[in-house]
XYZ file of N, CA and C in Angstrom:
822
model
N 102.274 123.814 89.692
C 101.381 124.009 90.913
C 100.405 122.742 90.905
N 100.427 122.056 91.941
C 99.340 121.055 92.031
C 98.070 121.690 92.068
N 97.152 120.872 91.362
C 95.676 121.388 91.290
C 94.904 120.870 92.358
N 93.849 121.642 92.617
C 93.003 121.350 93.767
C 91.821 120.345 93.227
N 91.618 119.192 93.777
C 90.622 118.221 93.249
C 89.407 118.592 94.165
N 88.272 118.692 93.448
C 87.004 118.976 94.102
C 86.058 117.875 94.120
N 85.584 117.672 95.214
C 84.531 116.472 95.441
C 83.355 117.167 96.150
N 82.368 117.448 95.397
C 81.198 118.192 95.862
C 80.017 117.050 96.137
N 79.371 116.887 97.300
C 78.308 115.754 97.333
C 77.154 116.329 96.926
N 76.854 117.547 96.831
C 75.498 118.051 96.444
C 75.483 118.185 94.962
N 74.416 117.640 94.257
C 74.383 117.788 92.869
C 74.151 118.848 92.366
N 73.454 119.794 93.016
C 73.304 121.129 92.654
C 74.664 122.111 92.664
N 75.376 121.796 93.811
C 76.506 122.341 94.135
C 77.623 122.216 92.893
N 77.525 121.251 92.311
C 78.372 120.863 91.136
C 78.133 121.782 90.068
N 77.022 122.363 89.869
C 76.619 123.047 88.653
C 77.426 124.488 88.886
N 77.971 124.964 89.973
C 78.782 126.144 90.184
C 79.949 126.115 89.183
N 80.410 124.837 88.769
C 81.566 124.844 87.987
C 81.200 125.180 86.502
N 79.925 125.206 86.192
C 79.493 125.421 84.793
C 79.855 126.918 84.456
N 79.151 127.906 85.415
C 79.361 129.389 85.000
C 80.833 129.742 85.368
N 81.516 129.059 86.260
C 82.918 129.437 86.446
C 83.647 129.157 85.250
N 83.567 128.300 84.573
C 84.397 127.905 83.403
C 83.821 128.852 82.371
N 82.551 128.978 82.116
C 81.997 129.944 81.030
C 82.482 131.401 81.342
N 82.528 131.892 82.529
C 82.965 133.264 82.721
C 84.523 133.315 82.403
N 85.233 132.306 82.558
C 86.604 132.437 82.225
C 86.716 132.414 80.650
N 85.869 131.522 79.900
C 85.814 131.494 78.490
C 85.524 132.851 77.781
N 84.506 133.510 78.529
C 83.972 134.934 78.096
C 85.127 135.840 78.027
N 85.930 135.813 79.132
C 87.028 136.677 79.306
C 88.036 136.695 78.226
N 88.105 135.486 77.434
C 89.203 135.405 76.438
C 88.687 136.011 75.006
N 87.309 136.347 75.071
C 86.750 136.801 73.841
C 87.283 138.301 73.466
N 87.386 138.532 72.252
C 87.695 140.036 71.891
C 86.552 141.030 72.202
N 85.297 140.383 72.093
C 84.255 141.325 72.380
C 83.631 140.833 73.749
N 84.237 140.472 74.612
C 83.971 140.126 75.985
C 83.143 141.140 76.723
N 81.934 140.681 77.364
C 81.162 141.598 78.206
C 81.790 142.092 79.345
N 82.654 141.219 79.888
C 83.516 141.594 81.092
C 84.721 140.875 81.062
N 85.734 141.186 81.932
C 86.915 140.417 82.152
C 87.062 139.936 83.708
N 87.116 138.543 83.699
C 87.105 138.001 84.995
C 88.436 137.259 85.128
N 89.487 137.921 85.572
C 90.760 137.248 85.589
C 90.868 136.159 86.814
N 90.019 136.413 87.844
C 89.860 135.465 88.879
C 89.379 134.141 88.499
N 88.317 134.170 87.687
C 87.680 132.892 87.179
C 88.593 132.222 86.350
N 89.557 132.970 85.604
C 90.591 132.322 84.787
C 91.435 131.514 85.544
N 91.960 132.306 86.615
C 92.919 131.439 87.457
C 92.308 130.276 88.174
N 91.115 130.415 88.610
C 90.454 129.297 89.309
C 90.301 128.075 88.486
N 89.873 128.193 87.177
C 89.768 127.333 86.265
C 91.012 126.536 86.081
N 92.107 127.222 86.154
C 93.487 126.669 85.846
C 94.096 125.973 87.274
N 93.230 126.296 88.412
C 93.751 125.856 89.643
C 92.847 124.561 90.173
N 91.761 124.465 89.533
C 90.962 123.268 89.755
C 91.123 122.089 89.030
N 91.251 120.863 89.579
C 91.237 119.675 88.764
C 89.940 118.980 88.498
N 89.524 119.458 87.267
C 88.153 119.007 86.861
C 88.059 119.017 85.254
N 87.350 118.081 84.725
C 87.224 118.075 83.292
C 86.145 119.090 82.821
N 86.594 120.291 82.524
C 85.782 121.387 82.096
C 85.417 121.315 80.581
N 86.175 120.341 79.964
C 85.937 120.259 78.514
C 84.578 119.822 78.157
N 83.724 119.168 79.111
C 82.501 118.543 78.894
C 81.337 119.891 78.853
N 81.875 120.843 78.987
C 80.928 122.227 78.881
C 81.168 122.902 77.641
N 82.342 122.606 76.829
C 82.650 123.529 75.832
C 81.902 123.415 74.439
N 80.857 122.653 74.435
C 80.181 122.509 73.237
C 78.810 123.223 73.433
N 78.509 123.824 74.608
C 77.278 124.521 74.857
C 77.329 125.964 74.830
N 77.356 126.330 73.575
C 77.688 127.813 73.237
C 76.557 128.600 73.550
N 75.287 128.266 73.602
C 74.003 129.024 73.945
C 74.136 129.342 75.401
N 74.381 128.271 76.266
C 74.732 128.456 77.756
C 75.701 129.402 78.002
N 76.855 129.313 77.137
C 77.912 130.304 77.490
C 77.514 131.767 77.171
N 76.739 131.838 76.091
C 76.152 133.390 75.901
C 75.263 133.824 77.014
N 74.375 132.790 77.435
C 73.350 133.058 78.422
C 74.170 133.555 79.871
N 75.252 132.754 80.117
C 76.034 133.074 81.504
C 76.693 134.413 81.269
N 77.298 134.753 80.142
C 77.946 135.960 79.977
C 76.989 137.233 79.877
N 75.797 136.971 79.439
C 74.890 138.043 79.413
C 74.228 138.304 80.769
N 74.012 137.215 81.457
C 73.332 137.404 82.733
C 74.416 137.965 83.902
N 75.584 137.529 83.606
C 76.821 138.091 84.647
C 76.870 139.454 84.403
N 76.980 140.011 83.051
C 77.121 141.518 82.838
C 75.957 142.153 83.348
N 74.766 141.699 83.157
C 73.599 142.368 83.653
C 73.411 142.537 85.101
N 73.639 141.416 85.887
C 73.673 141.351 87.338
C 74.687 142.331 87.893
N 75.936 142.286 87.353
C 77.095 143.249 87.701
C 76.619 144.844 87.466
N 75.888 144.899 86.579
C 75.351 146.261 86.256
C 74.512 146.653 87.438
N 73.430 145.777 87.639
C 72.391 145.961 88.628
C 73.086 146.225 89.946
N 74.052 145.497 90.399
C 74.668 145.703 91.658
C 75.487 147.142 91.715
N 76.161 147.416 90.604
C 76.791 148.695 90.450
C 75.887 149.954 90.592
N 74.829 149.686 89.882
C 73.725 150.871 89.970
C 73.148 150.952 91.394
N 72.978 149.870 92.079
C 72.395 149.905 93.352
C 73.468 150.552 94.268
N 74.689 150.381 94.042
C 75.838 150.953 94.953
C 75.791 152.380 94.764
N 75.486 152.844 93.542
C 75.517 154.268 93.183
C 74.546 154.983 93.986
N 73.396 154.479 93.934
C 72.233 155.358 94.522
C 71.969 155.037 95.991
N 72.440 154.011 96.630
C 72.318 153.829 98.130
C 73.395 154.487 98.873
N 73.157 155.004 100.114
C 74.094 155.545 101.015
C 74.813 154.485 101.682
N 74.072 153.404 102.069
C 74.804 152.317 102.786
C 74.468 150.930 102.129
N 74.954 150.750 100.957
C 74.434 149.554 100.247
C 74.980 148.273 100.877
N 74.044 147.239 100.945
C 74.329 146.003 101.411
C 73.776 144.861 100.372
N 74.710 144.119 99.859
C 74.333 143.173 98.711
C 74.485 141.723 99.277
N 73.390 141.030 99.098
C 73.368 139.464 99.433
C 73.513 138.643 98.133
N 74.497 137.767 97.967
C 74.675 136.918 96.817
C 74.221 135.544 97.363
N 73.093 135.234 97.017
C 72.480 133.855 97.336
C 72.862 132.779 96.308
N 73.433 131.730 96.804
C 74.128 130.726 95.892
C 75.293 131.266 95.209
N 76.253 131.881 95.873
C 77.296 132.473 95.374
C 78.241 131.637 94.552
N 78.425 130.317 94.850
C 79.363 129.362 94.136
C 80.668 129.905 94.260
N 81.300 129.875 93.100
C 82.826 130.476 93.098
C 82.890 131.751 92.226
N 81.855 132.411 92.340
C 81.696 133.712 91.400
C 82.322 134.826 92.178
N 83.511 135.302 91.603
C 84.107 136.483 92.237
C 83.405 137.940 91.752
N 82.055 138.060 92.009
C 81.361 139.224 91.562
C 81.905 140.485 92.364
N 82.305 140.301 93.604
C 82.725 141.348 94.411
C 83.839 141.915 93.690
N 84.893 141.174 93.319
C 85.979 141.715 92.705
C 85.871 142.247 91.171
N 84.823 141.849 90.596
C 84.461 142.380 89.243
C 83.896 143.908 89.478
N 83.124 144.017 90.381
C 82.361 145.327 90.591
C 83.307 146.541 90.808
N 83.103 147.465 90.061
C 84.021 148.480 89.986
C 83.935 149.297 91.407
N 82.989 149.535 91.935
C 82.722 150.368 93.134
C 82.483 149.549 94.207
N 83.116 148.289 94.343
C 82.683 147.317 95.541
C 83.066 147.814 96.859
N 84.191 148.610 96.936
C 84.541 149.130 98.199
C 83.576 150.075 98.953
N 82.450 150.446 98.257
C 81.685 151.330 98.972
C 80.558 150.447 99.458
N 80.417 149.205 99.290
C 79.307 148.323 99.823
C 79.747 147.283 100.743
N 78.853 146.695 101.433
C 79.117 145.341 102.312
C 78.547 144.179 101.502
N 79.237 143.268 101.303
C 78.647 142.014 100.690
C 78.466 140.797 101.527
N 77.541 140.050 101.562
C 77.346 138.899 102.154
C 77.118 137.845 101.042
N 77.874 136.642 101.210
C 77.790 135.585 100.043
C 77.344 134.190 100.766
N 76.343 133.809 100.317
C 75.809 132.598 100.890
C 75.759 131.330 100.058
N 76.071 130.134 100.686
C 76.180 128.897 99.799
C 76.293 127.800 100.886
N 76.153 126.493 100.409
C 76.199 125.422 101.153
C 77.519 125.281 101.825
N 77.620 124.680 103.028
C 78.836 124.524 103.781
C 80.097 124.072 102.985
N 79.841 122.963 102.264
C 80.964 122.550 101.272
C 81.449 123.641 100.332
N 80.632 124.341 99.789
C 81.007 125.394 98.938
C 81.710 126.521 99.501
N 81.212 126.857 100.747
C 81.784 127.969 101.386
C 83.281 127.549 102.029
N 83.334 126.364 102.259
C 84.833 125.821 102.793
C 85.503 125.898 101.571
N 85.283 125.501 100.389
C 85.992 125.402 99.217
C 86.408 126.925 98.771
N 85.333 127.878 98.926
C 85.620 129.125 98.788
C 86.636 129.933 99.487
N 86.495 129.557 100.585
C 87.534 130.147 101.709
C 88.931 129.609 101.386
N 89.036 128.241 100.830
C 90.369 127.972 100.380
C 91.064 128.548 99.271
N 90.194 128.854 98.296
C 90.620 129.369 97.019
C 90.198 130.812 96.628
N 89.357 131.160 97.352
C 88.905 132.737 97.245
C 88.603 133.376 98.393
N 89.582 133.684 99.222
C 89.423 134.167 100.634
C 88.460 135.537 100.710
N 87.860 135.657 101.742
C 87.092 136.868 101.971
C 87.893 138.192 101.963
N 87.316 139.193 101.391
C 87.997 140.554 101.420
C 87.431 141.225 102.657
N 87.872 142.454 102.874
C 87.391 143.070 104.191
C 85.898 143.446 104.111
N 85.538 143.682 102.951
C 83.975 144.175 103.012
C 83.116 142.896 102.488
N 83.480 141.735 102.706
C 82.953 140.457 102.494
C 82.737 139.576 103.665
N 81.560 138.924 103.674
C 81.263 137.903 104.808
C 80.480 136.781 104.206
N 81.222 135.547 104.388
C 80.587 134.461 103.859
C 79.655 133.736 104.852
N 78.394 133.261 104.287
C 77.573 132.739 105.119
C 77.347 131.313 104.741
N 77.369 130.443 105.580
C 77.394 129.023 105.340
C 75.999 128.383 105.742
N 75.259 127.922 104.649
C 73.913 127.463 104.953
C 73.121 127.257 103.666
N 71.950 126.713 103.858
C 71.023 126.502 102.730
C 70.283 127.833 102.313
N 69.987 128.103 101.207
C 69.318 129.368 100.878
C 67.806 129.324 101.387
N 67.471 128.105 101.650
C 66.038 127.866 102.011
C 65.835 127.689 103.733
N 66.929 127.968 104.446
C 66.873 128.000 105.818
C 66.455 129.457 106.307
N 66.189 129.635 107.422
C 65.865 131.138 108.082
C 67.029 131.553 108.908
N 68.070 130.683 109.232
C 69.165 131.147 110.227
C 69.835 132.295 109.655
N 70.305 132.373 108.243
C 71.053 133.460 107.800
C 70.072 134.690 107.657
N 68.830 134.554 107.419
C 67.919 135.657 107.334
C 67.871 136.395 108.686
N 67.649 135.551 109.754
C 67.482 136.125 111.147
C 68.857 136.827 111.431
N 69.988 136.103 111.096
C 71.406 136.825 111.264
C 71.572 138.242 110.638
N 71.042 138.281 109.401
C 71.203 139.635 108.816
C 70.138 140.596 109.345
N 69.009 140.266 109.774
C 68.120 141.211 110.280
C 68.525 141.693 111.529
N 69.096 140.913 112.442
C 69.619 141.216 113.729
C 70.836 142.092 113.581
N 71.732 141.729 112.548
C 72.906 142.558 112.394
C 72.577 143.943 111.785
N 71.702 144.075 110.919
C 71.214 145.260 110.162
C 69.832 145.552 110.404
N 69.411 145.757 111.661
C 67.943 145.969 111.928
C 67.143 147.013 111.278
N 67.908 147.910 110.757
C 66.985 149.000 110.119
C 67.525 149.274 108.380
N 68.223 148.255 107.967
C 68.853 148.578 106.690
C 68.044 147.933 105.665
N 68.203 148.237 104.388
C 67.626 147.618 103.056
C 68.662 146.807 102.443
N 68.232 145.896 101.558
C 69.231 145.164 101.000
C 68.895 144.829 99.461
N 69.835 144.487 98.687
C 69.789 143.989 97.296
C 70.157 142.619 97.434
N 69.131 141.584 96.981
C 69.306 140.193 97.048
C 69.548 139.664 95.486
N 70.629 139.068 95.283
C 70.943 138.533 93.908
C 70.787 137.015 93.991
N 70.230 136.402 93.136
C 70.198 134.887 93.057
C 70.114 134.403 91.644
N 71.244 133.790 91.265
C 71.294 133.265 89.820
C 71.661 131.684 89.934
N 71.306 131.046 88.931
C 71.575 129.729 88.776
C 71.130 128.763 89.957
N 70.075 129.073 90.741
C 69.725 128.214 91.814
C 68.209 127.866 91.944
N 67.242 128.737 91.816
C 66.048 128.486 91.995
C 65.363 127.321 91.177
N 65.912 127.404 89.762
C 65.256 126.272 88.964
C 65.574 124.918 89.397
N 66.477 124.688 90.323
C 66.950 123.313 90.664
C 66.060 122.813 91.640
N 65.118 123.702 92.320
C 64.360 123.331 93.411
C 62.797 123.494 93.056
N 62.042 122.840 94.005
C 60.579 122.746 93.904
C 60.071 124.141 94.155
N 58.906 124.412 93.490
C 58.318 125.845 93.699
C 57.980 126.037 95.204
N 57.430 125.116 95.989
C 57.122 125.311 97.342
C 58.392 125.864 98.061
N 59.490 125.460 97.799
C 60.670 125.789 98.473
C 61.111 127.098 97.922
N 60.959 127.545 96.658
C 61.450 128.795 96.240
C 60.455 129.928 96.778
N 59.199 129.624 96.772
C 58.139 130.459 97.364
C 58.455 130.718 98.598
N 58.640 129.804 99.460
C 58.830 129.921 100.889
C 60.025 131.068 101.002
N 61.153 130.781 100.389
C 62.331 131.522 100.409
C 61.987 133.069 100.045
N 61.167 133.286 98.983
C 60.982 134.587 98.595
C 59.912 135.268 99.600
N 59.048 134.566 100.049
C 58.096 135.075 101.051
C 58.895 135.531 102.315
N 59.829 134.717 102.833
C 60.634 135.063 103.801
C 61.379 136.301 103.703
N 61.985 136.549 102.476
C 62.678 137.703 102.203
C 61.702 138.871 102.214
N 60.505 138.753 101.542
C 59.589 139.967 101.391
C 59.157 140.231 102.834
N 59.032 139.343 103.847
C 58.501 139.537 105.024
C 59.549 140.223 105.975
N 60.827 139.625 105.866
C 61.840 140.169 106.902
C 62.595 141.382 106.297
N 62.443 141.634 104.963
C 63.337 142.939 104.492
C 62.545 143.509 103.475
N 61.508 144.301 104.350
C 60.661 145.266 103.396
C 61.653 146.501 102.833
N 61.320 146.993 101.720
C 62.032 148.171 101.238
C 63.325 147.637 100.522
N 63.495 146.218 100.297
C 64.562 145.735 99.647
C 64.163 145.125 98.220
N 65.188 144.842 97.508
C 65.137 144.396 96.149
C 65.683 142.993 96.093
N 64.851 142.226 95.194
C 65.457 140.822 94.756
C 65.479 140.703 93.188
N 66.739 140.329 92.648
C 66.783 139.929 91.369
C 67.062 138.393 91.276
N 66.319 137.665 90.542
C 66.791 136.057 90.653
C 66.583 135.694 89.112
N 67.392 134.663 88.718
C 67.382 134.026 87.498
C 66.268 133.156 87.446
N 65.380 133.174 86.424
C 64.169 132.193 86.195
C 64.225 131.491 84.873
N 63.578 130.306 84.699
C 63.523 129.830 83.446
C 62.066 129.433 83.217
N 61.728 129.297 82.038
C 60.237 128.904 81.686
C 59.906 127.495 82.061
N 58.604 127.269 82.101
C 58.140 125.953 82.361
C 58.544 125.081 81.236
N 58.564 125.567 79.983
C 59.035 124.745 78.704
C 60.464 124.237 79.022
N 61.351 125.298 79.303
C 62.758 124.796 79.700
C 62.801 123.885 80.803
N 62.032 124.165 81.814
C 62.116 123.241 82.853
C 61.774 121.775 82.549
N 60.795 121.594 81.654
C 60.560 120.293 81.171
C 61.518 119.580 80.364
N 62.540 120.464 79.741
C 63.483 119.888 78.770
C 64.837 120.062 79.473
N 65.135 119.911 80.771
C 66.299 120.152 81.304
C 67.291 119.107 80.680
N 66.800 117.969 80.350
C 67.969 116.987 79.894
C 68.417 117.500 78.479
N 67.919 118.367 77.824
C 68.412 118.998 76.714
C 69.345 120.168 76.794
N 69.587 120.542 78.005
C 70.535 121.485 78.359
C 71.816 120.866 78.452
N 72.732 121.105 77.529
C 74.005 120.327 77.471
C 74.787 120.365 78.647
N 75.049 121.495 79.147
C 75.911 121.667 80.341
C 75.339 120.921 81.671
N 74.082 121.387 81.898
C 73.296 120.701 83.067
C 73.335 119.236 82.997
N 73.081 118.760 81.855
C 72.868 117.136 81.678
C 74.233 116.544 81.747
N 75.305 117.259 81.835
C 76.572 116.645 82.242
C 76.864 116.648 83.853
N 75.972 117.092 84.602
C 75.873 116.843 85.948
C 74.720 116.086 86.192
N 74.438 115.769 87.665
C 73.545 115.029 88.094
C 72.356 115.939 88.539
N 72.382 117.088 88.213
C 71.360 118.161 88.739
C 70.259 118.071 87.420
N 68.921 118.563 88.015
C 67.905 118.441 87.135
C 67.043 119.777 87.417
N 66.430 120.498 86.404
C 65.692 121.585 86.690
C 64.210 121.072 87.319
N 63.778 121.631 88.266
C 62.636 121.271 88.861
C 61.610 122.456 88.860
N 61.822 123.673 88.621
C 60.783 124.672 88.685
C 61.084 125.736 87.653
N 60.094 125.898 86.955
C 59.981 127.163 85.793
C 58.522 127.878 86.167
N 58.741 129.125 85.577
C 57.627 129.995 85.741
C 57.625 130.945 84.468
N 56.435 131.291 84.080
C 56.182 132.185 82.689
C 55.763 133.468 82.930
N 55.105 133.673 84.063
C 54.425 135.127 84.263
C 55.037 135.732 85.452
N 55.640 136.913 85.356
C 56.223 137.686 86.439
C 55.276 137.959 87.574
N 53.982 138.028 87.276
C 52.819 138.183 88.140
C 52.572 137.084 89.194
N 53.083 135.905 88.746
C 53.011 134.692 89.523
C 53.649 134.975 90.894
N 54.574 135.723 90.879
C 55.586 135.856 92.042
C 54.912 136.873 92.938
N 54.186 137.958 92.320
C 53.451 138.842 93.156
C 52.539 138.290 94.000
N 51.852 137.244 93.477
C 50.659 136.526 94.173
C 51.126 135.714 95.464
N 52.541 135.567 95.611
C 52.985 134.961 96.799
C 52.886 135.731 97.989
N 52.828 137.143 97.877
C 52.785 138.030 99.033
C 52.157 139.272 98.617
N 51.390 139.996 99.248
C 50.926 141.296 98.905
C 52.008 142.514 98.802
N 53.113 142.159 99.405
C 54.229 143.308 99.255
C 55.275 143.093 98.255
N 55.042 142.043 97.265
C 56.090 141.758 96.336
C 55.551 142.466 95.034
N 56.396 143.334 94.526
C 55.889 143.999 93.210
C 57.091 143.764 92.190
N 56.642 143.474 91.089
C 57.430 143.190 89.849
C 57.988 144.631 89.399
N 59.320 144.841 89.148
C 59.862 146.036 88.770
C 60.697 145.926 87.381
N 61.012 144.629 86.975
C 61.757 144.643 85.744
C 61.681 143.076 85.210
N 61.772 142.992 84.041
C 61.991 141.676 83.298
C 63.081 141.707 82.406
N 63.929 140.847 82.451
C 65.077 140.901 81.379
C 65.306 139.619 80.840
N 65.503 139.421 79.571
C 65.650 138.069 78.777
C 66.916 138.017 78.019
N 67.683 136.998 78.169
C 68.918 136.823 77.563
C 69.043 137.057 76.176
N 67.922 136.473 75.302
C 67.797 136.568 73.968
C 67.728 137.985 73.335
N 67.330 138.987 74.154
C 67.175 140.342 73.814
C 68.438 141.183 73.754
N 69.570 140.443 74.157
C 70.825 141.131 74.171
C 71.819 140.272 73.318
N 72.942 140.980 72.784
C 73.984 140.306 72.078
C 73.321 139.473 70.805
N 72.562 140.150 69.958
C 72.012 139.506 68.920
C 73.012 138.710 68.013
N 74.179 139.263 67.636
C 75.196 138.696 66.800
C 75.609 137.488 67.445
N 75.616 137.354 68.805
C 76.144 136.012 69.506
C 75.320 134.988 69.226
N 74.094 135.023 69.223
C 73.148 133.940 69.123
C 72.981 133.423 67.666
N 73.345 134.278 66.784
C 73.146 133.669 65.404
C 71.782 133.510 64.949
N 71.788 132.585 63.890
C 70.361 132.346 63.314
C 69.356 131.630 64.139
N 70.006 130.663 64.997
C 69.094 130.109 66.121
C 68.472 131.041 67.009
N 69.212 132.085 67.430
C 68.712 133.041 68.276
C 67.651 133.914 67.621
N 67.884 134.304 66.399
C 66.862 134.987 65.738
C 65.635 134.224 65.612
N 65.556 132.986 65.326
C 64.452 132.113 65.362
C 63.724 132.047 66.590
N 64.505 131.883 67.649
C 63.918 131.854 69.125
C 63.204 133.078 69.522
N 63.890 134.270 69.087
C 63.269 135.595 69.508
C 61.989 135.909 68.921
N 61.600 135.338 67.890
C 60.260 135.550 67.190
C 59.223 134.521 67.596
N 59.652 133.629 68.593
C 58.638 132.745 69.231
C 58.620 133.053 70.647
N 57.484 133.808 71.196
C 57.590 134.321 72.585
C 57.949 133.351 73.642
N 57.504 132.106 73.531
C 57.834 130.930 74.434
C 59.179 130.674 74.511
N 59.967 130.911 73.433
C 61.554 130.499 73.189
C 62.100 131.820 73.731
N 61.758 132.888 73.419
C 62.457 134.194 73.518
C 62.458 134.401 75.252
N 61.421 134.028 75.834
C 61.332 134.078 77.342
C 61.822 133.104 78.172
N 62.620 132.161 77.425
C 62.967 130.850 78.221
C 63.808 131.150 79.459
N 64.770 131.993 79.208
C 65.798 132.246 80.327
C 65.786 133.832 80.601
N 65.894 134.242 81.728
C 65.914 135.521 82.095
C 66.084 135.929 83.614
N 66.248 137.210 83.905
C 66.168 137.805 85.148
C 64.992 138.732 85.645
N 64.333 138.438 86.618
C 63.155 139.146 86.942
C 63.493 139.899 88.274
N 63.201 141.218 88.295
C 63.411 142.029 89.527
C 62.156 142.263 90.237
N 62.252 142.436 91.689
C 61.108 142.568 92.485
C 61.497 143.504 93.496
N 60.557 144.456 94.074
C 60.773 145.117 95.142
C 59.720 144.737 96.355
N 60.109 144.776 97.509
C 59.321 144.524 98.674
C 58.879 145.713 99.316
N 57.599 145.998 99.158
C 57.045 147.165 99.835
C 57.000 147.031 101.254
N 56.873 148.228 101.938
C 56.754 148.076 103.374
C 55.569 147.383 103.944
N 55.803 146.507 104.822
C 54.757 145.684 105.429
C 53.723 146.700 105.993
N 52.472 146.365 106.021
C 51.342 146.982 106.534
C 51.253 146.914 108.050
C-alpha cells in the first residue's frame, strides 16, 4: 500500500507526529498502559521518518502516562454526566474517541488547524458521535459555535501537547474565554514548568522539529488569577506514576521538586458566572 506523505506547514502541527508514534510504541509493550491499534496503523500508513524519536525514552513514558490519565478522566466524566460533551483541543491524530470504552455515550468535538483536520478526515474519518472543528485554538469562532449549538450544556475540555508552544498571553486569553463562555465546565491541560520551557532544546523529540516551547508555569494558582471563576481541582505529574519505567533517572528527578513537577496535567473547574 502506498504511504501518505505529510507536509505540514505549521511547525507546531508537526509535533502531532511525536505522540502518534509514541502511542504506537507503547501499544507494543507487554506492560502497555493502553492499546492503540489505530495509532499503530497510522504510523504504518504515513511516510515519515519516525526513527528520529526512538531515543527519547523519557518522552515516551510521559506520553504513555498522560494518554492513559486523560483517557481515564474522559471515561469518568462520561460515567457521571447525563449528556457528556467532550472537546479535544489540538486533537492532532489522536484516536482518543476510539480508545474510550464508553465513547458511544458522549458527543465529541475535535479541534485543530485546517491542515490537520484535512489530514485527519483523510486517514481518520469522523464517527457518528464525532464532529471535527477546523481552526485555531486561540480563535473564538469555535467557541461561539459550541455555545450556540449547546446553549445550556456543560463541557469537558482536554488540551494536551499544545499550550507550551505559545506565549502566555495567548494561553491566558484562551482559558479566560473558556471560563467566560462555559461556566460549570471542566478543563484539563498539559503544562510544563518554567525550567523545562527554558530548556526546550534539550527535549530530544521536540528538538527534531522546528517547534519550541514558549510558556511554562509552576504554580496552579497562577491560572486561578486569570479569572475569578477558575478553580484548581487537581494536579497530576508524570513522574509520580510508573516508577519502574523511569529508572534511576526518574528516582533522582522525583526527589527534586523542580524536576518532579516538570511535566503534568492540571485540572480546573469554571464556577458559575456572577
